[in-house]
Short mmCIF file of C-alpha atoms in Angstrom, two decimals:
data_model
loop_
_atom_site.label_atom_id
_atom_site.label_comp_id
_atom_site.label_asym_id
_atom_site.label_seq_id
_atom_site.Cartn_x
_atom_site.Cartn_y
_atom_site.Cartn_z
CA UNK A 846 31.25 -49.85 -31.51
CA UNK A 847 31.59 -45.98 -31.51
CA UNK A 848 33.88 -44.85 -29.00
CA UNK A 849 33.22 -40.85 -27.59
CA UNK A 850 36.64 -38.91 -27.77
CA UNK A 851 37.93 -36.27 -25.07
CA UNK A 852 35.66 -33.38 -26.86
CA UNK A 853 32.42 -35.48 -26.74
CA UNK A 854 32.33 -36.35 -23.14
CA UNK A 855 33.01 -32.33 -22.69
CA UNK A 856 29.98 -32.39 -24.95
CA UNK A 857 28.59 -34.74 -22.32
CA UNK A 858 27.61 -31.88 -19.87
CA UNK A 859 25.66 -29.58 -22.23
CA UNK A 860 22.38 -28.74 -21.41
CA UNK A 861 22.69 -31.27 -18.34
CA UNK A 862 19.00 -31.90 -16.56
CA UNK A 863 19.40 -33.51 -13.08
CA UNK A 864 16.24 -35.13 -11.30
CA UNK A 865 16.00 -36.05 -7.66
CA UNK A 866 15.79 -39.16 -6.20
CA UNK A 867 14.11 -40.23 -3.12
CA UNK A 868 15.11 -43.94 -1.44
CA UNK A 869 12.51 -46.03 -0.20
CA UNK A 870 11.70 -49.70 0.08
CA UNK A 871 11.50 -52.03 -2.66
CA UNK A 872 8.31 -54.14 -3.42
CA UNK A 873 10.34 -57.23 -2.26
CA UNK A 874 10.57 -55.52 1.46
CA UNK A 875 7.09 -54.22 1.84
CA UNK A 876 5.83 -58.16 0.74
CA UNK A 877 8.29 -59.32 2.84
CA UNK A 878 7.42 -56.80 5.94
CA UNK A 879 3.88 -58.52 5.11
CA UNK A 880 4.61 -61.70 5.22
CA UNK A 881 2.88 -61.84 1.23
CA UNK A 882 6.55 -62.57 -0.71
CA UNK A 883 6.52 -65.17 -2.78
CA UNK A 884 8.65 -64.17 -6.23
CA UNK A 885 10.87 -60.83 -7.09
CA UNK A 886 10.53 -57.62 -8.95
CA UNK A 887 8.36 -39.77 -0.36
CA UNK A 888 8.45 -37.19 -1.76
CA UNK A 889 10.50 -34.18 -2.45
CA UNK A 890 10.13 -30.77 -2.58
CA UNK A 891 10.35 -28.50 -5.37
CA UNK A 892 12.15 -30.50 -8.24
CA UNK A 893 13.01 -27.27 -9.85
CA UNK A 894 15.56 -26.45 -7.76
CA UNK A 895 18.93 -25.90 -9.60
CA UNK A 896 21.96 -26.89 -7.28
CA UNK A 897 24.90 -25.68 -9.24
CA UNK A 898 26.18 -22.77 -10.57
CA UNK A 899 25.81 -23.71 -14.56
CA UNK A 900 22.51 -22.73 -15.60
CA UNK A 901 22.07 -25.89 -17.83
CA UNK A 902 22.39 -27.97 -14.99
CA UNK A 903 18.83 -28.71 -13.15
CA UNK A 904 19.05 -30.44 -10.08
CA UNK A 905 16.52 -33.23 -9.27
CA UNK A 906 16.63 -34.74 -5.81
CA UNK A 907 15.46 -38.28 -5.97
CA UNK A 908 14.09 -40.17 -2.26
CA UNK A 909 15.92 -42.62 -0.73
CA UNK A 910 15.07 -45.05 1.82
CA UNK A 911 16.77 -47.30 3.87
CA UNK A 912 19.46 -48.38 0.71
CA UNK A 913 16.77 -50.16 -0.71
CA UNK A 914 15.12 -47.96 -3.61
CA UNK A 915 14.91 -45.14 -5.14
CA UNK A 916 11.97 -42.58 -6.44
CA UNK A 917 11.55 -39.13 -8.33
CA UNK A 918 8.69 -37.08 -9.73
CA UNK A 919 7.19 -36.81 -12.37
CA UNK A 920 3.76 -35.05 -13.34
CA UNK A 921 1.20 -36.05 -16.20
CA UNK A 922 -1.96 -34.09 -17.36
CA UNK A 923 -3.21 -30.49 -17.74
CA UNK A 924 -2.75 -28.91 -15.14
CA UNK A 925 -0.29 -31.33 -13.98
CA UNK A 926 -0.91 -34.17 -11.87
CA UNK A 927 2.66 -35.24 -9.94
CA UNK A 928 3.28 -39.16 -9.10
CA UNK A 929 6.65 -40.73 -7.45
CA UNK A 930 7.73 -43.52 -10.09
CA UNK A 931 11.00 -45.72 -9.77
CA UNK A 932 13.18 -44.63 -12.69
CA UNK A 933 14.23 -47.83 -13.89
CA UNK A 934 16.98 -48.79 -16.49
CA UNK A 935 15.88 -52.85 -16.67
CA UNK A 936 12.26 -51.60 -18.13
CA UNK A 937 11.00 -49.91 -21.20
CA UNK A 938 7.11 -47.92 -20.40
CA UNK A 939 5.70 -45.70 -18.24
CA UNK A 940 2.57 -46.24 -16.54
CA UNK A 941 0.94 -45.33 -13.35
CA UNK A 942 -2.72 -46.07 -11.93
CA UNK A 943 -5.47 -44.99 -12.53
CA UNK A 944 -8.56 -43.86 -10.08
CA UNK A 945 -10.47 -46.93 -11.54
CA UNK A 946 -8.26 -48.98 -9.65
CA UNK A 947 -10.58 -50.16 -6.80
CA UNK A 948 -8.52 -51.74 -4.23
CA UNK A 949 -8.11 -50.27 -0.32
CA UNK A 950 -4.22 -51.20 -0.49
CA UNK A 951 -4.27 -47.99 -3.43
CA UNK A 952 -5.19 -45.42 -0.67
CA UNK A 953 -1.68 -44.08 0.10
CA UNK A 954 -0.62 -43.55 -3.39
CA UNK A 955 -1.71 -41.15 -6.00
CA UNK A 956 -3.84 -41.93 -9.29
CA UNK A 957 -4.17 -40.31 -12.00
CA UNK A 958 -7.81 -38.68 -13.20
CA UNK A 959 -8.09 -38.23 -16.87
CA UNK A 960 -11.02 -36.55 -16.39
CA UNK A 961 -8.84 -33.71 -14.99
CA UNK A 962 -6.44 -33.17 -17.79
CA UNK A 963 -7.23 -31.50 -20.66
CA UNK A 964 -4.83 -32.67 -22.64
CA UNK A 965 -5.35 -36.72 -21.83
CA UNK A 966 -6.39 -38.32 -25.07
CA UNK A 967 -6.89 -42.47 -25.03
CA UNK A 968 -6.31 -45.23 -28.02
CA UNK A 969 -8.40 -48.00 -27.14
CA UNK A 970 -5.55 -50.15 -27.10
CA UNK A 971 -4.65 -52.24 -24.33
CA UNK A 972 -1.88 -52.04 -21.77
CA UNK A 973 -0.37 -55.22 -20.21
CA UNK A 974 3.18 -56.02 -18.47
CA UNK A 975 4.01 -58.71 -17.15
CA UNK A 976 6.80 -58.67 -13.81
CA UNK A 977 8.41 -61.58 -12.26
CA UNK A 978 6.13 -60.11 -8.89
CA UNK A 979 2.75 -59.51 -10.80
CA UNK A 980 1.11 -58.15 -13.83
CA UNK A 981 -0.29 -54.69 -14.05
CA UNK A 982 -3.49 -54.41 -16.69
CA UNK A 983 -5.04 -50.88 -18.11
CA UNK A 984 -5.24 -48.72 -21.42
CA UNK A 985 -2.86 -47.09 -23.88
CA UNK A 986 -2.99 -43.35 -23.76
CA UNK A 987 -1.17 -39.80 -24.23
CA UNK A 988 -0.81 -36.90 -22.24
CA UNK A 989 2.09 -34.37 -21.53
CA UNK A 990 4.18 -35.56 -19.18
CA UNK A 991 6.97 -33.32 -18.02
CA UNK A 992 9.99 -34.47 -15.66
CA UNK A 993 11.25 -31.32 -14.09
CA UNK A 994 11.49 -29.12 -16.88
CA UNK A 995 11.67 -31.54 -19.38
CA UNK A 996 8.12 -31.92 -21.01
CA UNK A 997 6.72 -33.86 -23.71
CA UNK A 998 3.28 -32.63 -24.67
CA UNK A 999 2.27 -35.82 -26.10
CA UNK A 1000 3.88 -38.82 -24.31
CA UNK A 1001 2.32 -42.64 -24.45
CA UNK A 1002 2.20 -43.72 -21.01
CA UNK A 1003 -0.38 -46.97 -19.67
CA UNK A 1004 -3.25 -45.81 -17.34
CA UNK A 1005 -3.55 -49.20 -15.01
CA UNK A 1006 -6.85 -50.02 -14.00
CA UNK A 1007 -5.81 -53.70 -12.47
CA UNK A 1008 -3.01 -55.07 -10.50
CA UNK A 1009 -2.37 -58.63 -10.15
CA UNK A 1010 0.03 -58.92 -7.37
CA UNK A 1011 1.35 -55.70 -6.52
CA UNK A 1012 -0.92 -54.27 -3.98
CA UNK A 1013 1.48 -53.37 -1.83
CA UNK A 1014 3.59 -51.31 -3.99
CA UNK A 1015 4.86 -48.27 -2.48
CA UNK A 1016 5.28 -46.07 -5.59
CA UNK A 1017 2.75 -44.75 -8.61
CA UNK A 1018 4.19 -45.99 -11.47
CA UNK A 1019 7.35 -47.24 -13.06
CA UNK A 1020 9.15 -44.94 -16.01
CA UNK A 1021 11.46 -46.91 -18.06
CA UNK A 1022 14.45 -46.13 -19.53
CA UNK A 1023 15.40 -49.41 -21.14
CA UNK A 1024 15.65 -49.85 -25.35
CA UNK A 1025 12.98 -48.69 -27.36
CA UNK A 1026 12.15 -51.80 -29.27
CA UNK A 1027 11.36 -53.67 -25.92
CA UNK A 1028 8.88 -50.91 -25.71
CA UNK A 1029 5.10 -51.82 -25.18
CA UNK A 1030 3.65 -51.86 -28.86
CA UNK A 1031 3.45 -48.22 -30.36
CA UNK A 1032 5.24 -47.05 -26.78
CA UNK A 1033 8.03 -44.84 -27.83
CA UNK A 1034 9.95 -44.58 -24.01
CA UNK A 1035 10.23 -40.43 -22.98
CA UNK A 1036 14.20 -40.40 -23.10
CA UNK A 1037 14.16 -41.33 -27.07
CA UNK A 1038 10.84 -38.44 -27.61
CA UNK A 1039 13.15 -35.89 -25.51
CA UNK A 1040 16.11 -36.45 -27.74
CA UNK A 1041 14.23 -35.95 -31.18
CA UNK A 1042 12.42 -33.25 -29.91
CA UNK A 1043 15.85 -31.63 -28.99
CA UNK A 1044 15.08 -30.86 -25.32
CA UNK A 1045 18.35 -33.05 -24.14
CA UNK A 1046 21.16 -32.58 -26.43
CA UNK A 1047 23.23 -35.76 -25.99
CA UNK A 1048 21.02 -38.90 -25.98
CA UNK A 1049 22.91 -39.73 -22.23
CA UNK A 1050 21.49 -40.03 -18.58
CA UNK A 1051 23.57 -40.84 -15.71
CA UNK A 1052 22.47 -41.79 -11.73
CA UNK A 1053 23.99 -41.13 -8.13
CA UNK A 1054 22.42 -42.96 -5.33
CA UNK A 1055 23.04 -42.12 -2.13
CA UNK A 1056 24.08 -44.25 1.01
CA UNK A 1057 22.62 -43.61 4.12
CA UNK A 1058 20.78 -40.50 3.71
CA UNK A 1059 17.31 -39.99 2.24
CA UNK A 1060 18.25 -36.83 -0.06
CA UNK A 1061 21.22 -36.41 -2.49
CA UNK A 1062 20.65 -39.22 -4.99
CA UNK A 1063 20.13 -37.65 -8.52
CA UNK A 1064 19.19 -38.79 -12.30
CA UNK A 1065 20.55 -36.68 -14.79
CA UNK A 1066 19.45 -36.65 -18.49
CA UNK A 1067 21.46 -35.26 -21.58
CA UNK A 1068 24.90 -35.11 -20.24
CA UNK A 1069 27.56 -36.02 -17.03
CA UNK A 1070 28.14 -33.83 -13.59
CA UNK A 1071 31.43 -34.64 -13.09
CA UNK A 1072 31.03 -33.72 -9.43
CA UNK A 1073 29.40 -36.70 -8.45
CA UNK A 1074 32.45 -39.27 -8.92
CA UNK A 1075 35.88 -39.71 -8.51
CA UNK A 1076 38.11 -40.33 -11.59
CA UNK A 1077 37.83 -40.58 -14.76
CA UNK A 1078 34.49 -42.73 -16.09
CA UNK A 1079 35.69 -46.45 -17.04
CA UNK A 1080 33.27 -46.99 -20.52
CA UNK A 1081 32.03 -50.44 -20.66
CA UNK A 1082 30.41 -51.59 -24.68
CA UNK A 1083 27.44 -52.67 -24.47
CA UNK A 1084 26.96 -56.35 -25.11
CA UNK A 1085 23.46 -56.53 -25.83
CA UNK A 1086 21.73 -53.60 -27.00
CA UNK A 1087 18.32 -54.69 -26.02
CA UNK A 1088 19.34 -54.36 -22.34
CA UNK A 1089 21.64 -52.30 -20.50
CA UNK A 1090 23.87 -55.20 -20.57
CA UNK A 1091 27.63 -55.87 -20.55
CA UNK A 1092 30.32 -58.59 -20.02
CA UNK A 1093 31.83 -59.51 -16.65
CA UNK A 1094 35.65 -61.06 -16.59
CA UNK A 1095 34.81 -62.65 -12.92
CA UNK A 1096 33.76 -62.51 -9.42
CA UNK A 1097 36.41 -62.87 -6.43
CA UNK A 1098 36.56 -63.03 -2.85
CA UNK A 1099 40.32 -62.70 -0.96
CA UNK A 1100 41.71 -63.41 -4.70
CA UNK A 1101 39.24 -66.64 -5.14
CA UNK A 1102 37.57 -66.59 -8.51
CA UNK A 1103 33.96 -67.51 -6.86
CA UNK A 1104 32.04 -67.11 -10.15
CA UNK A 1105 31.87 -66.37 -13.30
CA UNK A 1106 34.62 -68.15 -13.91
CA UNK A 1107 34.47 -68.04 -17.37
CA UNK A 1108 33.37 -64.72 -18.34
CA UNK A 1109 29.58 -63.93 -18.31
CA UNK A 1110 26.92 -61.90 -18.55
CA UNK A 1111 25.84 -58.76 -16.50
CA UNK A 1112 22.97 -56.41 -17.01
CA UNK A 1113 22.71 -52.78 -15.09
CA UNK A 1114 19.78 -52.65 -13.19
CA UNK A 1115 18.29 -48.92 -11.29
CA UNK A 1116 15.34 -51.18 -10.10
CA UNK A 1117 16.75 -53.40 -8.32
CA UNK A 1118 18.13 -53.31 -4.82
CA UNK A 1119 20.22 -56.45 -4.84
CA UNK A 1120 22.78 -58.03 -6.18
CA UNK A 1121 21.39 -60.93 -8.64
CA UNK A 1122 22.83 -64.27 -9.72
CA UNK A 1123 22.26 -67.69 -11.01
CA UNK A 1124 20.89 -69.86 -7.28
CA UNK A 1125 23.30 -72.14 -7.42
CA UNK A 1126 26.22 -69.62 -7.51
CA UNK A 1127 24.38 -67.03 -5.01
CA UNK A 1128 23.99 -69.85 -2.77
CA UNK A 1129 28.05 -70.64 -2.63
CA UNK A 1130 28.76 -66.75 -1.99
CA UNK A 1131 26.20 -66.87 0.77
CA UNK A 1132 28.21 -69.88 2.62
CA UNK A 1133 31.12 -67.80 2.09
CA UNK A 1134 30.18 -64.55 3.94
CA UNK A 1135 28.27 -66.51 6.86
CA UNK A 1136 24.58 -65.71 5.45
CA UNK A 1137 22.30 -68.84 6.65
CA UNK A 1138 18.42 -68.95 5.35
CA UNK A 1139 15.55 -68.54 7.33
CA UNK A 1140 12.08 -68.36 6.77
CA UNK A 1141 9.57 -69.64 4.32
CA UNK A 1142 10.89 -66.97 2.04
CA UNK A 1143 14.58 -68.49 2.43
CA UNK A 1144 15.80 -64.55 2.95
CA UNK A 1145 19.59 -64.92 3.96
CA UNK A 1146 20.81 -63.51 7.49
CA UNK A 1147 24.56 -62.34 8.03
CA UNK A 1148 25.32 -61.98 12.09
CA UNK A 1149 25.43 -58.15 12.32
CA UNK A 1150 28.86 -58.08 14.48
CA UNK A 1151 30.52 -60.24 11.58
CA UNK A 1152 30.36 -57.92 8.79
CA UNK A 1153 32.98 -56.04 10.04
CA UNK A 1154 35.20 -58.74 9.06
CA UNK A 1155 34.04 -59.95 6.18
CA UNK A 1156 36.02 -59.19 2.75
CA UNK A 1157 34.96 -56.94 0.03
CA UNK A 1158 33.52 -59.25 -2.94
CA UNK A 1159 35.05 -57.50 -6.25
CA UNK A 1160 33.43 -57.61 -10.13
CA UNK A 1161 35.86 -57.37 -12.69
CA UNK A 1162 34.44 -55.67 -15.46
CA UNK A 1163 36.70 -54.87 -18.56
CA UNK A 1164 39.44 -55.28 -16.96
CA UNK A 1165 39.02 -52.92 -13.62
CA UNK A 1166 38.12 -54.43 -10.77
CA UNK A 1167 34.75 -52.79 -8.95
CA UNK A 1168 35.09 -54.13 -5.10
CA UNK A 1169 31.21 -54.15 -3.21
CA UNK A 1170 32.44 -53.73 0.46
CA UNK A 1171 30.64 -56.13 3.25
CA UNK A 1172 28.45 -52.77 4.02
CA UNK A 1173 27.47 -52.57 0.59
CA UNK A 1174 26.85 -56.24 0.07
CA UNK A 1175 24.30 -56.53 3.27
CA UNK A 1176 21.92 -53.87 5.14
CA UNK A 1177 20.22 -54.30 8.08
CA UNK A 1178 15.79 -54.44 8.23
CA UNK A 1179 13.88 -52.30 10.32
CA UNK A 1180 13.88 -54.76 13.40
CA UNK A 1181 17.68 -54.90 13.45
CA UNK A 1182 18.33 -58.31 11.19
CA UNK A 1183 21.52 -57.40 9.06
CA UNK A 1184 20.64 -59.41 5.46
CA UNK A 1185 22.45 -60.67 2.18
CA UNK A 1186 22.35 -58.57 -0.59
CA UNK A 1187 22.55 -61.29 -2.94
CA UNK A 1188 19.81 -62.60 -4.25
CA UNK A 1189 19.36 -65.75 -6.67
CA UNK A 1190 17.04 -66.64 -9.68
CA UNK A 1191 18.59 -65.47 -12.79
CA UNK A 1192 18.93 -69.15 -14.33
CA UNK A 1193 14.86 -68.75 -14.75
CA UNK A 1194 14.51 -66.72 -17.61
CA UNK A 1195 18.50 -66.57 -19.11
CA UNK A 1196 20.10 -69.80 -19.52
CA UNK A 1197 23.18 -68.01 -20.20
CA UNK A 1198 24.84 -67.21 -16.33
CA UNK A 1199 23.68 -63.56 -15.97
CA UNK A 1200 24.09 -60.94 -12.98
CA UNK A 1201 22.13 -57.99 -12.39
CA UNK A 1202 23.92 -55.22 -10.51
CA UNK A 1203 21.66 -53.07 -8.42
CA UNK A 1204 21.67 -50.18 -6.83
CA UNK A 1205 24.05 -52.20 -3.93
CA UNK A 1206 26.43 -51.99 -6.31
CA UNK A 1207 25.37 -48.46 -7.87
CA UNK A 1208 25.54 -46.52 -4.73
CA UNK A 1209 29.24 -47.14 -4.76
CA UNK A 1210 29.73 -46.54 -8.20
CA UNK A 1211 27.99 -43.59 -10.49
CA UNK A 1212 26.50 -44.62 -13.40
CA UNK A 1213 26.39 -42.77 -16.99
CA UNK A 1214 24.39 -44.81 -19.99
CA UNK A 1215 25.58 -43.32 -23.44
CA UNK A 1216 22.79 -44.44 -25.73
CA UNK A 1217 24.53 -43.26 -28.79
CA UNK A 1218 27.69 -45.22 -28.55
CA UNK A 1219 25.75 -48.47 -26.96
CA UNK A 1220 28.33 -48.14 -23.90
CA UNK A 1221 27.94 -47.74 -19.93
CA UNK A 1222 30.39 -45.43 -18.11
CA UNK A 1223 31.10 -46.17 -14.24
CA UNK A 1224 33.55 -44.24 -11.70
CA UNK A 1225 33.45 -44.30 -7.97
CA UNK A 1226 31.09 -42.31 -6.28
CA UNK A 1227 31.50 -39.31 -4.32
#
């Protein structure tokens, strides 16, 4: 495992690109605002803006919405056509739909016409994901596709003409910044182009979500802002390299090893709000911080005037220990019901006991993912 040394994490904030993110609701709220759950998976202004003083550094605003996801631009097509996608670190493509997908649910989003870009050229070749939430079905194509003022004139993206599933998505597309080989076939993802076309000069990217506030959240590609945490960064090896995945001493609550008790696995996850564990584990934490299930959707509710008094749940990771504060480890819905962050299901498709930390656990610590040197970097947050 290569290990960066004090000059290469100054190297780190070279030629820094930072891109805006805006929070919004997850796919798992809007189903569940609907009444439709049944498994798991706004726009800014100008992202050109540049909020600091270095000229390498481009600021990026992305959307936030109620603690519960993230979005940022992005624009495909000549002249360009802009879409709000979830950056996501636990996926590999980008896609986003097409006008041929017929469906009134599509009305509020945007779609992308490749009859409009001059520049759109198509394979033939199919496109098809699979989610744990759905499926989403179109064609293999290139186009330029420029984030901010990073552009790659001839990107592979999928143009989805069919959604099994997702309906009620409330963003465009997804763009994936997960390992290249779990890449849709002949998919290279837009972080790995950038870097051999020598746009970003360190193959890094880093995130800050925000807590509480729609603007302020950021993604930043080819280096580290050091202004948005506290500390020095705490690098974490990488112990799969397919994933953005590391290893996890334990989980405790008032000194209580509550799982994990042997060491396990943990994978870093920008797409998802919550806090992910095997069911049977999830389920003990949830007796332990009050959370009883309701609903046919077994969604866990914590009494709002308790949390207060509940204890921060820590992660020790490497070592360090990461505490997620009662705040950070429940939020409160739109009609007032404070919920459980912690969500269960891993056991389905790992048999080894895996965590996902989402962006409950990211808003309180920034995030840096050092491709290079297969290693994940995490401070406090601002």
């Amino acid at each position: 495992m290569k290990w960066l040394g004090i000059l290469g994490l100054v190297a780190l904030s070279e030629c820094l690109v930072t891109i805006p993110l805006t929070k919004t609701k997850t796919m798992r709220e809007i189903l569940r605002e609907k009444n439709l759950l049944t498994n798991f998976l706004e726009n800014t202004d100008d992202p050109s803006q540049n909020a600091t003083d270095d000229p390498n550094i481009f600021l990026y605003p992305l959307s936030n919405f109620m603690d519960l996801s993230y979005l940022g631009h992005i624009s495909i097509g000549t002249p360009p056509q802009e879409f709000s996608v979830v950056f996501d670190t636990g996926s590999y493509d980008i896609w986003v739909t097409s006008i041929n997908c017929f469906s009134p649910s599509y009305r509020a989003r945007k779609f992308f016409d490749p009859h409009s870009s001059s520049t759109f050229q198509l394979t033939g070749r199919r496109f098809d994901i699979k989610y744990g939430t759905g499926r989403v079905i179109g064609s293999h194509a290139y186009d330029t596709v420029r984030i901010g003022k990073l552009i790659n004139l001839r990107q592979a993206f999928g143009l989805i003409n069919k959604m099994l599933r997702l309906d009620h998505i409330n963003f465009d597309g997804i763009l994936g910044l997960g390992d290249t080989r779990l890449a849709h076939r002949g998919m290279n993802p837009i972080f790995d182009n950038l870097k051999k076309l020598g746009v970003i000069s360190q193959p890094v990217f880093a995130f800050y979500l925000s807590t509480g506030k729609e603007n302020g959240s950021v993604v930043m590609f080819g280096g580290v802002d050091h202004s948005y945490h506290k500390g020095e960064l705490n690098w974490i090896p990488v112990s799969h390299t397919l994933y953005w995945q590391i290893i996890m001493n334990h989980i405790t609550l008032n000194g209580e090893v509550i799982a994990c008790f042997h060491g396990c696995q943990a994978i870093v996850n920008t797409g998802t709000a919550f806090l992910l564990g095997p069911t049977v584990m999830v389920n003990a934490i949830q007796k332990l911080i009050g959370a009883r299930p309701v609903g046919r959707e077994v969604k866990y509710v914590v009494p709002c005037n308790y949390i207060t008094y509940l204890p921060s749940v820590i992660f020790t990771i490497n070592g360090i220990k990461y505490p997620v504060s009662a705040r950070a480890y429940t939020w409160k819905d739109p009609k007032g019901t404070c919920l459980s962050n912690f969500q269960g299901g891993t056991e389905k498709w790992n048999k080894v006991e895996t965590w996902v930390l989402g962006d409950a656990f990211l808003r309180l610590y920034f995030s840096v993912y050092d491709r290079a040197n297969s290693r994940i970097g995490l401070a406090p947050a601002v």
